[in-house]
PDB file of C-alpha atoms in Angstrom:
ATOM      1  CA  MET O  19      30.561   7.325  19.718  1.00  0.00           C
ATOM      2  CA  ASN O  20      28.474  10.453  19.401  1.00  0.00           C
ATOM      3  CA  LEU O  21      24.948   9.380  20.395  1.00  0.00           C
ATOM      4  CA  SER O  22      23.361  12.533  19.022  1.00  0.00           C
ATOM      5  CA  LYS O  23      24.205  11.345  15.490  1.00  0.00           C
ATOM      6  CA  ALA O  24      23.113   7.738  15.995  1.00  0.00           C
ATOM      7  CA  ALA O  25      20.314   6.741  13.644  1.00  0.00           C
ATOM      8  CA  THR O  26      16.986   6.159  15.270  1.00  0.00           C
ATOM      9  CA  ALA O  27      14.776   3.388  14.032  1.00  0.00           C
ATOM     10  CA  PRO O  28      11.786   4.498  11.933  1.00  0.00           C
ATOM     11  CA  GLN O  29       8.502   4.578  13.795  1.00  0.00           C
ATOM     12  CA  TYR O  30       5.391   3.257  12.089  1.00  0.00           C
ATOM     13  CA  VAL O  31       2.697   5.045  14.062  1.00  0.00           C
ATOM     14  CA  ASP O  32       0.602   6.915  11.484  1.00  0.00           C
ATOM     15  CA  GLY O  33      -1.960   4.137  11.153  1.00  0.00           C
ATOM     16  CA  CYS O  34      -2.491   0.530  10.220  1.00  0.00           C
ATOM     17  CA  PHE O  35      -4.027  -1.270   7.268  1.00  0.00           C
ATOM     18  CA  THR O  36      -5.619  -4.602   6.585  1.00  0.00           C
ATOM     19  CA  LEU O  37      -4.270  -6.404   3.529  1.00  0.00           C
ATOM     20  CA  TYR O  38      -6.512  -7.954   0.877  1.00  0.00           C
ATOM     21  CA  ASP O  39      -5.722  -9.861  -2.318  1.00  0.00           C
ATOM     22  CA  LYS O  40      -7.681  -9.418  -5.547  1.00  0.00           C
ATOM     23  CA  VAL O  41      -9.140 -12.767  -6.581  1.00  0.00           C
ATOM     24  CA  ASN O  42     -11.058 -13.693  -9.721  1.00  0.00           C
ATOM     25  CA  VAL O  43     -14.429 -15.207  -8.956  1.00  0.00           C
ATOM     26  CA  SER O  44     -16.112 -17.047 -11.796  1.00  0.00           C
ATOM     27  CA  ASP O  45     -19.840 -17.708 -11.931  1.00  0.00           C
ATOM     28  CA  GLY O  46     -20.368 -19.429 -15.265  1.00  0.00           C
ATOM     29  CA  ASP O  47     -19.676 -16.860 -17.978  1.00  0.00           C
ATOM     30  CA  TYR O  48     -19.475 -13.994 -15.504  1.00  0.00           C
ATOM     31  CA  GLN O  49     -16.059 -13.023 -14.067  1.00  0.00           C
ATOM     32  CA  GLU O  50     -15.691 -10.690 -11.118  1.00  0.00           C
ATOM     33  CA  ILE O  51     -12.770  -9.466  -9.020  1.00  0.00           C
ATOM     34  CA  ARG O  52     -13.350  -9.600  -5.277  1.00  0.00           C
ATOM     35  CA  LEU O  53     -11.172  -9.017  -2.254  1.00  0.00           C
ATOM     36  CA  LYS O  54     -10.012 -11.802   0.023  1.00  0.00           C
ATOM     37  CA  LYS O  55      -8.586 -10.780   3.386  1.00  0.00           C
ATOM     38  CA  ARG O  56      -5.110 -12.084   4.215  1.00  0.00           C
ATOM     39  CA  ASP O  57      -4.904 -14.065   7.414  1.00  0.00           C
ATOM     40  CA  ILE O  58      -2.384 -11.710   9.029  1.00  0.00           C
ATOM     41  CA  PRO O  59      -2.711  -9.009  11.687  1.00  0.00           C
ATOM     42  CA  PRO O  60      -3.050  -5.345  10.644  1.00  0.00           C
ATOM     43  CA  ILE O  61       0.216  -3.739   9.494  1.00  0.00           C
ATOM     44  CA  TRP O  62       1.385  -0.434  10.957  1.00  0.00           C
ATOM     45  CA  TYR O  63       2.744   2.191   8.576  1.00  0.00           C
ATOM     46  CA  ARG O  64       4.410   5.587   8.374  1.00  0.00           C
ATOM     47  CA  GLU O  65       2.828   7.984   5.872  1.00  0.00           C
ATOM     48  CA  LEU O  66       5.129   9.561   3.269  1.00  0.00           C
ATOM     49  CA  SER O  67       4.769  12.786   1.316  1.00  0.00           C
ATOM     50  CA  VAL O  68       3.658  12.639  -2.290  1.00  0.00           C
ATOM     51  CA  TYR O  69       5.720  15.180  -4.195  1.00  0.00           C
ATOM     52  CA  ASP O  70       4.224  17.441  -6.872  1.00  0.00           C
ATOM     53  CA  ARG O  71       6.270  15.801  -9.627  1.00  0.00           C
ATOM     54  CA  THR O  72       5.009  12.334  -8.659  1.00  0.00           C
ATOM     55  CA  GLN O  73       1.442  13.634  -8.405  1.00  0.00           C
ATOM     56  CA  LEU O  74       1.726  15.186 -11.882  1.00  0.00           C
ATOM     57  CA  GLN O  75       3.096  11.967 -13.416  1.00  0.00           C
ATOM     58  CA  PHE O  76       0.208   9.966 -11.983  1.00  0.00           C
ATOM     59  CA  GLU O  77      -2.370  12.547 -13.095  1.00  0.00           C
ATOM     60  CA  GLN O  78      -1.004  12.350 -16.645  1.00  0.00           C
ATOM     61  CA  ALA O  79      -1.578   8.583 -16.481  1.00  0.00           C
ATOM     62  CA  HIS O  80      -5.131   9.254 -15.200  1.00  0.00           C
ATOM     63  CA  LYS O  81      -4.370   7.830 -11.752  1.00  0.00           C
ATOM     64  CA  GLU O  82      -4.985   9.487  -8.406  1.00  0.00           C
ATOM     65  CA  VAL O  83      -2.453   8.778  -5.663  1.00  0.00           C
ATOM     66  CA  THR O  84      -4.443   8.242  -2.475  1.00  0.00           C
ATOM     67  CA  ILE O  85      -1.586   7.486  -0.082  1.00  0.00           C
ATOM     68  CA  LYS O  86       2.098   6.686  -0.032  1.00  0.00           C
ATOM     69  CA  LEU O  87       3.431   4.845   2.966  1.00  0.00           C
ATOM     70  CA  SER O  88       6.357   2.948   4.387  1.00  0.00           C
ATOM     71  CA  ILE O  89       6.434  -0.302   6.362  1.00  0.00           C
ATOM     72  CA  PRO O  90       9.293  -2.455   7.620  1.00  0.00           C
ATOM     73  CA  GLN O  91      10.705  -4.331   4.628  1.00  0.00           C
ATOM     74  CA  TRP O  92       8.386  -7.109   3.504  1.00  0.00           C
ATOM     75  CA  ASP O  93       7.879  -8.633   0.054  1.00  0.00           C
ATOM     76  CA  GLY O  94       4.285  -9.745   0.751  1.00  0.00           C
ATOM     77  CA  VAL O  95       2.698  -6.685  -0.892  1.00  0.00           C
ATOM     78  CA  ASP O  96       2.354  -6.266  -4.649  1.00  0.00           C
ATOM     79  CA  SER O  97       0.099  -4.672  -7.257  1.00  0.00           C
ATOM     80  CA  ASN O  98      -2.455  -7.465  -6.811  1.00  0.00           C
ATOM     81  CA  CYS O  99      -3.246  -6.167  -3.314  1.00  0.00           C
ATOM     82  CA  VAL O 100      -5.647  -3.669  -1.836  1.00  0.00           C
ATOM     83  CA  LEU O 101      -5.088  -1.920   1.482  1.00  0.00           C
ATOM     84  CA  MET O 102      -8.096  -1.148   3.647  1.00  0.00           C
ATOM     85  CA  ILE O 103      -7.531   1.941   5.800  1.00  0.00           C
ATOM     86  CA  ASN O 104     -10.403   3.240   7.935  1.00  0.00           C
ATOM     87  CA  GLY O 105     -12.909   1.414   5.735  1.00  0.00           C
ATOM     88  CA  LYS O 106     -11.540   2.899   2.484  1.00  0.00           C
ATOM     89  CA  GLN O 107      -9.939   0.819  -0.275  1.00  0.00           C
ATOM     90  CA  HIS O 108      -6.524   1.790  -1.660  1.00  0.00           C
ATOM     91  CA  ASP O 109      -5.303  -0.105  -4.728  1.00  0.00           C
ATOM     92  CA  VAL O 110      -1.564  -0.880  -4.541  1.00  0.00           C
ATOM     93  CA  PHE O 111       0.112   0.627  -7.603  1.00  0.00           C
ATOM     94  CA  ASN O 112       3.601  -0.500  -6.623  1.00  0.00           C
ATOM     95  CA  ALA O 113       5.702  -1.637  -3.686  1.00  0.00           C
ATOM     96  CA  THR O 114       9.418  -0.906  -3.717  1.00  0.00           C
ATOM     97  CA  GLN O 115      12.106  -2.338  -1.434  1.00  0.00           C
ATOM     98  CA  ILE O 116      14.458   0.425  -0.289  1.00  0.00           C
ATOM     99  CA  ILE O 117      17.174   1.196   2.217  1.00  0.00           C
ATOM    100  CA  SER O 118      16.309   4.456   3.965  1.00  0.00           C
ATOM    101  CA  LYS O 119      18.751   7.331   4.400  1.00  0.00           C
ATOM    102  CA  THR O 120      19.336   6.078   7.942  1.00  0.00           C
ATOM    103  CA  GLY O 121      20.140   2.541   6.763  1.00  0.00           C
ATOM    104  CA  TYR O 122      16.879   0.732   7.541  1.00  0.00           C
ATOM    105  CA  ARG O 123      15.290  -1.675   5.089  1.00  0.00           C
ATOM    106  CA  GLU O 124      11.754  -0.608   4.258  1.00  0.00           C
ATOM    107  CA  THR O 125       9.019  -1.176   1.725  1.00  0.00           C
ATOM    108  CA  GLU O 126       7.486   1.933   0.192  1.00  0.00           C
ATOM    109  CA  ILE O 127       3.945   1.438  -1.087  1.00  0.00           C
ATOM    110  CA  THR O 128       2.192   3.822  -3.478  1.00  0.00           C
ATOM    111  CA  CYS O 129      -1.578   3.458  -3.650  1.00  0.00           C
ATOM    112  CA  VAL O 130      -4.107   4.827  -6.122  1.00  0.00           C
ATOM    113  CA  SER O 131      -7.878   5.072  -6.205  1.00  0.00           C
ATOM    114  CA  PRO O 132      -9.338   1.702  -7.169  1.00  0.00           C
ATOM    115  CA  GLU O 133     -11.088   1.519 -10.529  1.00  0.00           C
ATOM    116  CA  MET O 134     -14.123   0.289  -8.640  1.00  0.00           C
ATOM    117  CA  ASN O 135     -15.142  -0.429  -5.065  1.00  0.00           C
ATOM    118  CA  TYR O 136     -14.393  -4.140  -4.822  1.00  0.00           C
ATOM    119  CA  GLU O 137     -16.718  -6.495  -2.976  1.00  0.00           C
ATOM    120  CA  VAL O 138     -15.111  -8.284  -0.050  1.00  0.00           C
ATOM    121  CA  GLU O 139     -15.415 -12.095   0.018  1.00  0.00           C
ATOM    122  CA  LYS O 140     -16.950 -13.528   3.139  1.00  0.00           C
TER     123      LYS O 140
END
């Protein structure tokens, strides 16, 4: 076996995020979306490039891609989530399960600017 061609496992060392869920809070007639922190440790990620074509498609839909990242495959992230990275909120636009070019199962997450700065539940 030629070790120089052996696939190396992806490294998730670019940063970590805390995962929040969007929850509807009702106070009589008033409805509000707040963030509720998941009871899990921070998740490490690898940052991915956002290509010009992708950026253009999102701009045409009036969305701003804030970050695209990859984590080990996990189906616990969806478009009802918000990632908190260095105190900044990133609204999950989509999370896609993939098999990387080197054969590793990963989840790619594309985040956009949130429509508002959500209040975090205590």
